[in-house]
Every structure is written in C-alpha cells, then in structure tokens.
Short mmCIF file of C-alpha atoms in Angstrom, two decimals:
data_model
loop_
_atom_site.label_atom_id
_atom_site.label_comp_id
_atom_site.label_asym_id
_atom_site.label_seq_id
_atom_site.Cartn_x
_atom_site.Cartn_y
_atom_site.Cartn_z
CA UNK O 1 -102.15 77.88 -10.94
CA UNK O 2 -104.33 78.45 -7.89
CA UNK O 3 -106.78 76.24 -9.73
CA UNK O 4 -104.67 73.43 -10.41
CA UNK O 5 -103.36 73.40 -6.70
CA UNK O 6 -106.62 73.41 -5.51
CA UNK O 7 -107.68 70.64 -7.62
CA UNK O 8 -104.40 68.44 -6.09
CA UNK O 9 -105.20 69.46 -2.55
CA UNK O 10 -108.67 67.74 -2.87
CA UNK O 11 -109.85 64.15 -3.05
CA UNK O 12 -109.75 62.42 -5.76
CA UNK O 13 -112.26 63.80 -7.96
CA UNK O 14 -114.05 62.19 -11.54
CA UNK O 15 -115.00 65.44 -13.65
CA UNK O 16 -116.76 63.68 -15.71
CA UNK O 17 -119.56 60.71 -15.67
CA UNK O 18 -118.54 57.31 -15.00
CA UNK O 19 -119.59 54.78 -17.42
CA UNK O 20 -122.62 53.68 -15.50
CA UNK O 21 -123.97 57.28 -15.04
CA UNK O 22 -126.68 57.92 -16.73
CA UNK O 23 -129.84 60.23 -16.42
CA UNK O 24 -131.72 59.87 -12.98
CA UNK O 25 -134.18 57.26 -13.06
CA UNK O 26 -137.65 59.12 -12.14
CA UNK O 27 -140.05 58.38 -9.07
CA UNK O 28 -143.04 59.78 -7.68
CA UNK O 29 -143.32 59.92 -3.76
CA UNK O 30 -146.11 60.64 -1.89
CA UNK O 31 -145.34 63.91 0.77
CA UNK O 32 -146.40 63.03 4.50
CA UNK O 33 -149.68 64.63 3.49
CA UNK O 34 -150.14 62.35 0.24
CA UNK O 35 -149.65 65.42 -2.61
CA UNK O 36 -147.55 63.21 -4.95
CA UNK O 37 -143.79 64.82 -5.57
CA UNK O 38 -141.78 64.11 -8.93
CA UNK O 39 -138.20 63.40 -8.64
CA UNK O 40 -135.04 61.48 -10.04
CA UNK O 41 -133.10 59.30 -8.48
CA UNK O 42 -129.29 58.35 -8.74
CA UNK O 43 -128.78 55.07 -7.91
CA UNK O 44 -125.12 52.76 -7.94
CA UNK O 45 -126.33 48.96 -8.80
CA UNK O 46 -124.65 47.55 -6.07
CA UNK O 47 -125.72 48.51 -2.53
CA UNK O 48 -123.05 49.57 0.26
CA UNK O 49 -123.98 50.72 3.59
CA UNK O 50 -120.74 52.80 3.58
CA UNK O 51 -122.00 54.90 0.25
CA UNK O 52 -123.71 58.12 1.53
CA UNK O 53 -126.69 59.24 -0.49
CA UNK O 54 -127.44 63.10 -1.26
CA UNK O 55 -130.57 64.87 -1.54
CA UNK O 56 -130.34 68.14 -3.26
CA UNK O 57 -132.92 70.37 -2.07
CA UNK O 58 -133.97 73.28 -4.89
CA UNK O 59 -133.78 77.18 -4.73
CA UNK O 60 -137.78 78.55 -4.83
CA UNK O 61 -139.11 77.87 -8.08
CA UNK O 62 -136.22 76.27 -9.66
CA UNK O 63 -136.60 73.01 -10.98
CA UNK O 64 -134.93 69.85 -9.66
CA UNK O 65 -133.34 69.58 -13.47
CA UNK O 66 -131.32 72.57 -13.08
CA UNK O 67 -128.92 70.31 -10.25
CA UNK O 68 -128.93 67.09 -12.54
CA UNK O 69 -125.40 67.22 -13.87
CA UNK O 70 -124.38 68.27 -10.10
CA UNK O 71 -126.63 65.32 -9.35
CA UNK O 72 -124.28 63.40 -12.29
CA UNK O 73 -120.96 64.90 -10.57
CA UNK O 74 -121.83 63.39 -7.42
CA UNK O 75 -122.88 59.95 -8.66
CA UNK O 76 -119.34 59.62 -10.50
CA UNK O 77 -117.88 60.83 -7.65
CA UNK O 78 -119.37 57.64 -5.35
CA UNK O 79 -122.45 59.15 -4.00
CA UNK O 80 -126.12 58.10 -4.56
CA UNK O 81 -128.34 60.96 -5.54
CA UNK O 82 -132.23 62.44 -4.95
CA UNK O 83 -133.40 65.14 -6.65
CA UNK O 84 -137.15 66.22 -6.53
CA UNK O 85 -139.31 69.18 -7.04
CA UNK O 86 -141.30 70.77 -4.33
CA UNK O 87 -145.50 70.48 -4.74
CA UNK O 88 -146.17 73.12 -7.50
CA UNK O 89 -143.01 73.04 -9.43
CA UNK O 90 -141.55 71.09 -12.26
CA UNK O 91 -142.47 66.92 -11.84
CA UNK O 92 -144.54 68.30 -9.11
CA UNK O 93 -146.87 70.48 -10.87
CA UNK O 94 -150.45 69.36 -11.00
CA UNK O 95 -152.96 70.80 -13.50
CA UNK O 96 -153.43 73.99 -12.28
CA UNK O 97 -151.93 75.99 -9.64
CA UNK O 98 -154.64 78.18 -8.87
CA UNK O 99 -156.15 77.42 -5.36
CA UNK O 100 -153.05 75.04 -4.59
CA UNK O 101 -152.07 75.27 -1.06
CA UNK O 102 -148.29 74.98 -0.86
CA UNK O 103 -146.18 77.39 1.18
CA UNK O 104 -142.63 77.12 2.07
CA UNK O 105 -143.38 75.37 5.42
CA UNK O 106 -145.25 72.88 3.19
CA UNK O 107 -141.82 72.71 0.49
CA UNK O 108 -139.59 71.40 3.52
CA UNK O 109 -141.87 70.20 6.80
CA UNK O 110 -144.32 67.44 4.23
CA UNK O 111 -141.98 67.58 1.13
CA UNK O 112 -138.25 67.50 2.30
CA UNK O 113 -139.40 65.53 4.96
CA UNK O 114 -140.78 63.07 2.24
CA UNK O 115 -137.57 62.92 1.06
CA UNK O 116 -135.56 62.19 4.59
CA UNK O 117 -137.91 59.38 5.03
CA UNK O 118 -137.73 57.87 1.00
CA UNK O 119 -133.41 58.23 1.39
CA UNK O 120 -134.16 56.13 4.87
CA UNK O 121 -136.60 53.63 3.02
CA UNK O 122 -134.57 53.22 0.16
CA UNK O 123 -131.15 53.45 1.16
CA UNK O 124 -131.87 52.19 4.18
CA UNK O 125 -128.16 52.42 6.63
CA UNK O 126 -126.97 54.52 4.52
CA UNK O 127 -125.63 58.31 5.39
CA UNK O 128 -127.74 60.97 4.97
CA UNK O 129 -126.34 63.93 3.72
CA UNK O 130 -128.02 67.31 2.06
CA UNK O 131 -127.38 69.97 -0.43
CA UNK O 132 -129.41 73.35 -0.26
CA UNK O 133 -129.65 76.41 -2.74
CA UNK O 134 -131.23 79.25 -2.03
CA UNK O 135 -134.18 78.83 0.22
CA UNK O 136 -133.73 74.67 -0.30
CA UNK O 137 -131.10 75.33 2.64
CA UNK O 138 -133.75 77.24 4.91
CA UNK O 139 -135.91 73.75 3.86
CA UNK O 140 -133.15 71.37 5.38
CA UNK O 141 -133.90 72.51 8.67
CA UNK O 142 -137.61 72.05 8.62
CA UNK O 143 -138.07 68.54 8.22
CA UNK O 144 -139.41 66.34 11.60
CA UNK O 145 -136.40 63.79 10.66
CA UNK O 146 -133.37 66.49 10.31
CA UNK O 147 -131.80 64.98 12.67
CA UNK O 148 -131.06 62.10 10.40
CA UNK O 149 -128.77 64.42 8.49
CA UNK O 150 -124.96 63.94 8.41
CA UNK O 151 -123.44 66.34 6.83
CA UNK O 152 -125.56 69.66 5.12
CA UNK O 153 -124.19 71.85 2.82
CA UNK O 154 -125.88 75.26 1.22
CA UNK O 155 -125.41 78.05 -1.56
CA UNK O 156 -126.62 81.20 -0.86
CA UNK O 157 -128.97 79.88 1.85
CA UNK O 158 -131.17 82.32 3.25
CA UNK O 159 -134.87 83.50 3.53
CA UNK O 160 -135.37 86.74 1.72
CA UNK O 161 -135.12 89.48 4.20
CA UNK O 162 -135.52 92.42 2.17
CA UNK O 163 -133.30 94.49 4.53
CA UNK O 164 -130.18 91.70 4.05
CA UNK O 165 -130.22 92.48 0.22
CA UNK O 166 -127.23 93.84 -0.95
CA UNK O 167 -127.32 97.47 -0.79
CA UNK O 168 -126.81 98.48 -4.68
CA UNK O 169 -129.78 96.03 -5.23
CA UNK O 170 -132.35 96.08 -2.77
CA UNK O 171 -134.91 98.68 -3.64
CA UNK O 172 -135.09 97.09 -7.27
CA UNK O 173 -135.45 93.88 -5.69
CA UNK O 174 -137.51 94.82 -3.23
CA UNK O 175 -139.91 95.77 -5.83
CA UNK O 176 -139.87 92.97 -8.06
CA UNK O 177 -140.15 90.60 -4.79
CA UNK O 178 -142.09 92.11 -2.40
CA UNK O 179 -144.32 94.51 -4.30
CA UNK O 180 -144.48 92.94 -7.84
CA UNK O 181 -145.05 89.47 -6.98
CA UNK O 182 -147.49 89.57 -5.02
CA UNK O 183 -149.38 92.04 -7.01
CA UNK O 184 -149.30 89.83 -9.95
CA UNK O 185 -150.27 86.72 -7.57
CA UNK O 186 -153.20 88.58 -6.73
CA UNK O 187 -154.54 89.17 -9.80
CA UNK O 188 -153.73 85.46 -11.59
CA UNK O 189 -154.05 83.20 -8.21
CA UNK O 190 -150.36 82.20 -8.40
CA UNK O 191 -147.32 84.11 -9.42
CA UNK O 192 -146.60 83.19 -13.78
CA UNK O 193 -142.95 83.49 -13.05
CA UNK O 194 -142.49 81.52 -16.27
CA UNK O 195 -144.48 83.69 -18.34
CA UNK O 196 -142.14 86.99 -17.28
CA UNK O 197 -139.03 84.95 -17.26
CA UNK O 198 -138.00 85.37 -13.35
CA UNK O 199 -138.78 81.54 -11.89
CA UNK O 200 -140.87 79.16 -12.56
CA UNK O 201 -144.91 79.68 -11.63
CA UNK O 202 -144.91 79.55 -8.11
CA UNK O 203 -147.46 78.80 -5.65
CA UNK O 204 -149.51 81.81 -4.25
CA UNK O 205 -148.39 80.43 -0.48
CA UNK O 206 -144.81 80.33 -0.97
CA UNK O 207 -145.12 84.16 -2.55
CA UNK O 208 -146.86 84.92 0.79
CA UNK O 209 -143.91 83.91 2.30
CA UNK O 210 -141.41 85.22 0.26
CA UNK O 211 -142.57 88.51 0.16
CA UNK O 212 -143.65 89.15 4.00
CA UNK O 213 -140.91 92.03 5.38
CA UNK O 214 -140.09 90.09 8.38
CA UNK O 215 -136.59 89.13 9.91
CA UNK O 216 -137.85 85.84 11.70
CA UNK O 217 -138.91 82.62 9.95
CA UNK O 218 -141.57 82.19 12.66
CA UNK O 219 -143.37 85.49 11.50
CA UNK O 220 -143.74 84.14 8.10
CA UNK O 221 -147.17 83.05 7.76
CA UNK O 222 -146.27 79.53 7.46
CA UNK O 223 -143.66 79.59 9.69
CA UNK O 224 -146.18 81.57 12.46
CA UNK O 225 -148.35 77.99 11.16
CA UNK O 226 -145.20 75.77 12.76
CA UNK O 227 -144.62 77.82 15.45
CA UNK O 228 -147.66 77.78 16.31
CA UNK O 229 -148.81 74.14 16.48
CA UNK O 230 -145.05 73.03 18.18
CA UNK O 231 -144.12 76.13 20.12
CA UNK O 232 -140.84 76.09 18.21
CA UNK O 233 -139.23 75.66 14.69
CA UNK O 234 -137.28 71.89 13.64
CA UNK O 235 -134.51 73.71 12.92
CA UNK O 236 -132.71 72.82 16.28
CA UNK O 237 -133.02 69.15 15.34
CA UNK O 238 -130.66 69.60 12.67
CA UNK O 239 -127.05 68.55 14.23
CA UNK O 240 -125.06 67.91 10.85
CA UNK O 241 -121.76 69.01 10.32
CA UNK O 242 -122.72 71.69 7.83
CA UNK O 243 -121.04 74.52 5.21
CA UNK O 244 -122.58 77.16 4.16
CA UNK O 245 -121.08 78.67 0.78
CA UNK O 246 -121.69 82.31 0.04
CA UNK O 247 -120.34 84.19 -3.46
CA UNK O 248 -119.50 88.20 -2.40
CA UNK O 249 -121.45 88.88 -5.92
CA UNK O 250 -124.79 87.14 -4.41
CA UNK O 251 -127.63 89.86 -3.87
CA UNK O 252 -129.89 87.72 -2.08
CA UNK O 253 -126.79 85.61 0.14
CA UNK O 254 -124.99 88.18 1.83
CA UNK O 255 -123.34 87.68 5.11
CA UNK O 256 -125.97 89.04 6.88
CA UNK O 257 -128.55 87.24 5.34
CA UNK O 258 -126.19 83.88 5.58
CA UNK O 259 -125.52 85.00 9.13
CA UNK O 260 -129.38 85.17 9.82
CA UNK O 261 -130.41 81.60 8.69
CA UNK O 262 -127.40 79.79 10.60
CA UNK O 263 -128.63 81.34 13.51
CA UNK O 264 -131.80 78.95 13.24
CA UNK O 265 -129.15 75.73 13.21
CA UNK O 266 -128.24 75.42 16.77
CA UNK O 267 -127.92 72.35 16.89
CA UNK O 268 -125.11 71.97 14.34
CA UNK O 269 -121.78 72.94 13.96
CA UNK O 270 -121.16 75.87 10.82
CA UNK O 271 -118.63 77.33 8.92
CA UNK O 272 -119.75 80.12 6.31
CA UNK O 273 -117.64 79.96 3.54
CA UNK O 274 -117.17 83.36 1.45
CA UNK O 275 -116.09 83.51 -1.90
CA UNK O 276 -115.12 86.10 -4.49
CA UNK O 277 -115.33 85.41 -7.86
CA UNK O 278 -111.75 86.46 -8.17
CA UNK O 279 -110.55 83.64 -5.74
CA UNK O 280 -111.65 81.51 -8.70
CA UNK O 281 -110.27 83.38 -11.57
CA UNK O 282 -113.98 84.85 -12.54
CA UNK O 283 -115.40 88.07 -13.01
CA UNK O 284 -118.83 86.82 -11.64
CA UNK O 285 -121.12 84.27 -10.17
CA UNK O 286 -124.33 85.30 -8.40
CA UNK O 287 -127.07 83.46 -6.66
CA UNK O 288 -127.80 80.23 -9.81
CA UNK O 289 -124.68 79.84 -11.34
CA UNK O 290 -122.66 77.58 -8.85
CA UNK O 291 -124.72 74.40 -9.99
CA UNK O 292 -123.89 75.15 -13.77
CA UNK O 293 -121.29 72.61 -15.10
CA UNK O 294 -119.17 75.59 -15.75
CA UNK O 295 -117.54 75.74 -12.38
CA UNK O 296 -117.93 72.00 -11.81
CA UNK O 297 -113.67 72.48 -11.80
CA UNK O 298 -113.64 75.06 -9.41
CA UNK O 299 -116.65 75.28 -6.85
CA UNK O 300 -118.41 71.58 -6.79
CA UNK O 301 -114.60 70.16 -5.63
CA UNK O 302 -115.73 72.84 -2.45
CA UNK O 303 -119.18 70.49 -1.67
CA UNK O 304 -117.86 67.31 -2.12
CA UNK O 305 -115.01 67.44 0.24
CA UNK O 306 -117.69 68.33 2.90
CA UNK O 307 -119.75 65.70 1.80
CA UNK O 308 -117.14 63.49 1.90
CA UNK O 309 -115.14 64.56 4.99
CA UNK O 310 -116.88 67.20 6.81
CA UNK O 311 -113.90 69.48 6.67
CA UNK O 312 -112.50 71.81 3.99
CA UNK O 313 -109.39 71.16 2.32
CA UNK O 314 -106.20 73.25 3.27
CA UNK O 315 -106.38 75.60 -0.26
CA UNK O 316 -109.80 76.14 -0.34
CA UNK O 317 -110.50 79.43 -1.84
CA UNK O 318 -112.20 81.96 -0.08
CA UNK O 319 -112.25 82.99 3.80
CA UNK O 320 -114.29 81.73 6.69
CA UNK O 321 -116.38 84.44 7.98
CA UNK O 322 -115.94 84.74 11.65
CA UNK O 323 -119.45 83.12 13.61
CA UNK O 324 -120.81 86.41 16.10
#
C-alpha cells in the first residue's frame, strides 16, 4: 500500500522505455587535459531549451554501464542523459594502467569537468542537473564549472573515511580498503579489482586516495594537489538545490560520513534523505543496489522528483536527518 501511495503522490512517472529509447549512443570526449573519456549519451531528437539534461557521475571503479537503464528511466521520463567513465575505467581504459596518472582530483576537476562543459556544448541552454554514487557525488563538487549545476542529487555520497564506516564493518573494511589495496597496488602498479572481484582495476592514484586515513578531502594527496595550487577546494561553487539519499544498511554512507561530505557544499542548499530498507518493503539495499532496475518502482521515483522539482514529494519514504 505504502508503495502504491507513494507512486500516486509523485509525478507522473513512465516505468518503462518510451518507444524512442534506445541504448545510449557512444562518444569520446577529450578531458580539459586531452586524456580521451568514453561515454553514452541519451539524446531526445527534438531539441527544447526547457528539457534538463543529466549527467550521472559513477561510484569509484564502477562502470558508467551499471547506471544505463537509470540512464533509460530518465530518458522516458523527459530528461536527456550523459553517462561516462572516469580515465582508467570502462570506455576510458587505455592499454595498460600501469604508470597511468589518474587520481580522484583528476576523476572530477579534468573529467567531470569535461562533462559540465560537453552538457553546455551540446545541450547548449539547457539545465544542468547531476546524479552522484558513491564517491561520483564527492566528484560533483570538484569541477571549475559546478556552478552551472541546477539541481544535484547523490547515493551514498561520501569519501571513505575509515572512521565513518559503520561500526559492525569497519575493521574488515578497513582492511580490505586501506591495507589490502594498496598492498596489492604496490606490488601490480594498479589495484586488479577485477581479477579479485571487488571493482573494476583501478588506477594506483585514486587507491592513494582512497585509502589515506584522513577526515579532510584537502589532506588527500590529490586533494592537498587542489588545495594547494587554489588555496581552496571548488566545492563552494556548487549552489544547486541538492539531495543526498542515504540507505541505514550502507557501510560506507552513514550519516556521519553523509554528514562529512555536505559539509564541503556550502554553497548549496541540502537535505539528507535516510532510508531503511523497511520503508520500502525490503530486507536490504546497501551501497550498489539503488541503480539496479529492481527498485526502479520504489527509489528512482525519489531522484526524479528532485530532478524535476527540487523538492520531495509529501510521502516520500524515509526521514530527513536534521543538518548540525
């Protein structure tokens, strides 16, 4: 029932793809520092100045591919769409990774920003507006152009502070993360996620990050890079109406953690959305699953009301977590 309700209180909403959708036509895209980046893009034939487009920024190491029937929900649902990988990743993998140079400064200062400035180019009046997972939300406030940005909205947005792990987890994932990683990185010159089945094979840079035991962004060694060269991180230059969505069974976005990368956004307004898996009628959810087509009924209705409206609708499910 709560379900159903839900699904009336919202706009109207196609849950399935519209008759022109089809897979996302691919691109490559130079970064601001030339390293070509793979992508897809969702594109209606007819242009409207009125149609907002979306880029989806990914979690670390995930592939853009993972978000393409989100990508397809949000095309039937009257949006254009971007979806790309970061340098080292998926359509943006060159030969080898060994000796790449790609942290996760580079992943949103040269390669979201390549993206802000294609959605500009290419869809040029149109609104800007962003979806981040995981540390693709951390990314949205690192591009030079964020303040472009409409409306932002992330999942389980944070930067891997081992101490905002949730408690029943964190020594085993502090141990995979911050002691296995870069371990293996060491030894193979990039971290063969694939090969163990955790991520893709990621960048020896962005596992630098990753796995430094710091509570600031700016005492990452790529952030310390920005901070630096421009006495300060973008983040401020983000002033988009933005949501950030949390699940309770997340062990990477707790509140805390949440709480920790909002605190970077001052220049936007930000509700933190909490949900249970309960409020939904599951038993659990965790850190990938919201982009799976499974709860394309139940938590992508959440997303595009904020991407369509900037405000969530009266039977949302979950709380709002209270901004300190």
């Amino acid at each position: 029932m709560r379900q159903q309700t839900l699904l009336t209180q919202l706009p109207t909403i196609q849950l399935g793809k519209s008759p022109s959708s089809a897979a996302g036509e691919p691109f490559n895209e130079p970064a601001t520092d030339g390293f070509i980046l793979g992508g897809f893009t969702w594109r209606h034939a007819n242009q409207d100045p009125t149609r907002p487009v979306v880029i989806i920024n990914a979690a670390t190491s995930v592939r853009c591919r993972h978000y393409s029937r989100f990508a397809d929900y949000l095309f039937a649902n009257g949006f254009d769409v971007i979806t790309y990988d970061y340098r080292g990743i998926g359509e943006s993998r060159p030969a080898s990774l060994k000796g790449l140079e790609a942290s996760w400064s580079d992943w949103g200062a040269l390669d979201f920003e390549a993206m802000l400035q294609r959605a500009q180019r290419e869809f040029a009046q149109q609104p800007i507006n962003v979806v981040g997972h995981s540390f693709g939300g951390c990314a949205a406030g690192l591009g030079a152009s964020g303040h472009v940005i409409r409306r932002l909205v992330t999942v389980g947005a944070q930067f891997a502070y081992w101490r905002d792990y949730a408690p029943a987890h964190r020594w085993r994932m502090f141990g995979k993360w911050h002691v296995v990683m870069p371990l293996m990185t060491m030894l193979y010159g990039y971290f063969p996620g694939k090969r163990l089945g955790w991520l893709e094979d990621t960048p020896a840079g962005v596992v630098r990050d990753w796995s430094k035991p710091t509570a600031r962004y700016e005492k990452r060694p790529s952030g310390r890079v920005i901070h630096a060269k421009n006495g300060q991180l973008p983040f401020a230059n983000v002033t988009a109406q933005t949501l950030a969505i949390s699940l309770s069974d997340d062990p990477y976005g707790t509140i805390p953690a949440i709480e920790r990368l909002l605190g970077y956004f001052t220049g936007s307004t930000n509700t933190h959305l909490r949900i249970a898996p309960e409020d939904i009628g599951e038993e659990e959810v965790g850190h990938f699953a919201f982009f799976r087509s499974a709860y394309q009924a139940t938590l992508w209705p959440i997303a595009l009301s904020w991407l369509q409206t900037g405000e969530l609708a009266p039977d949302t499910p979950g709380r709002r977590v209270p901004r300190s």
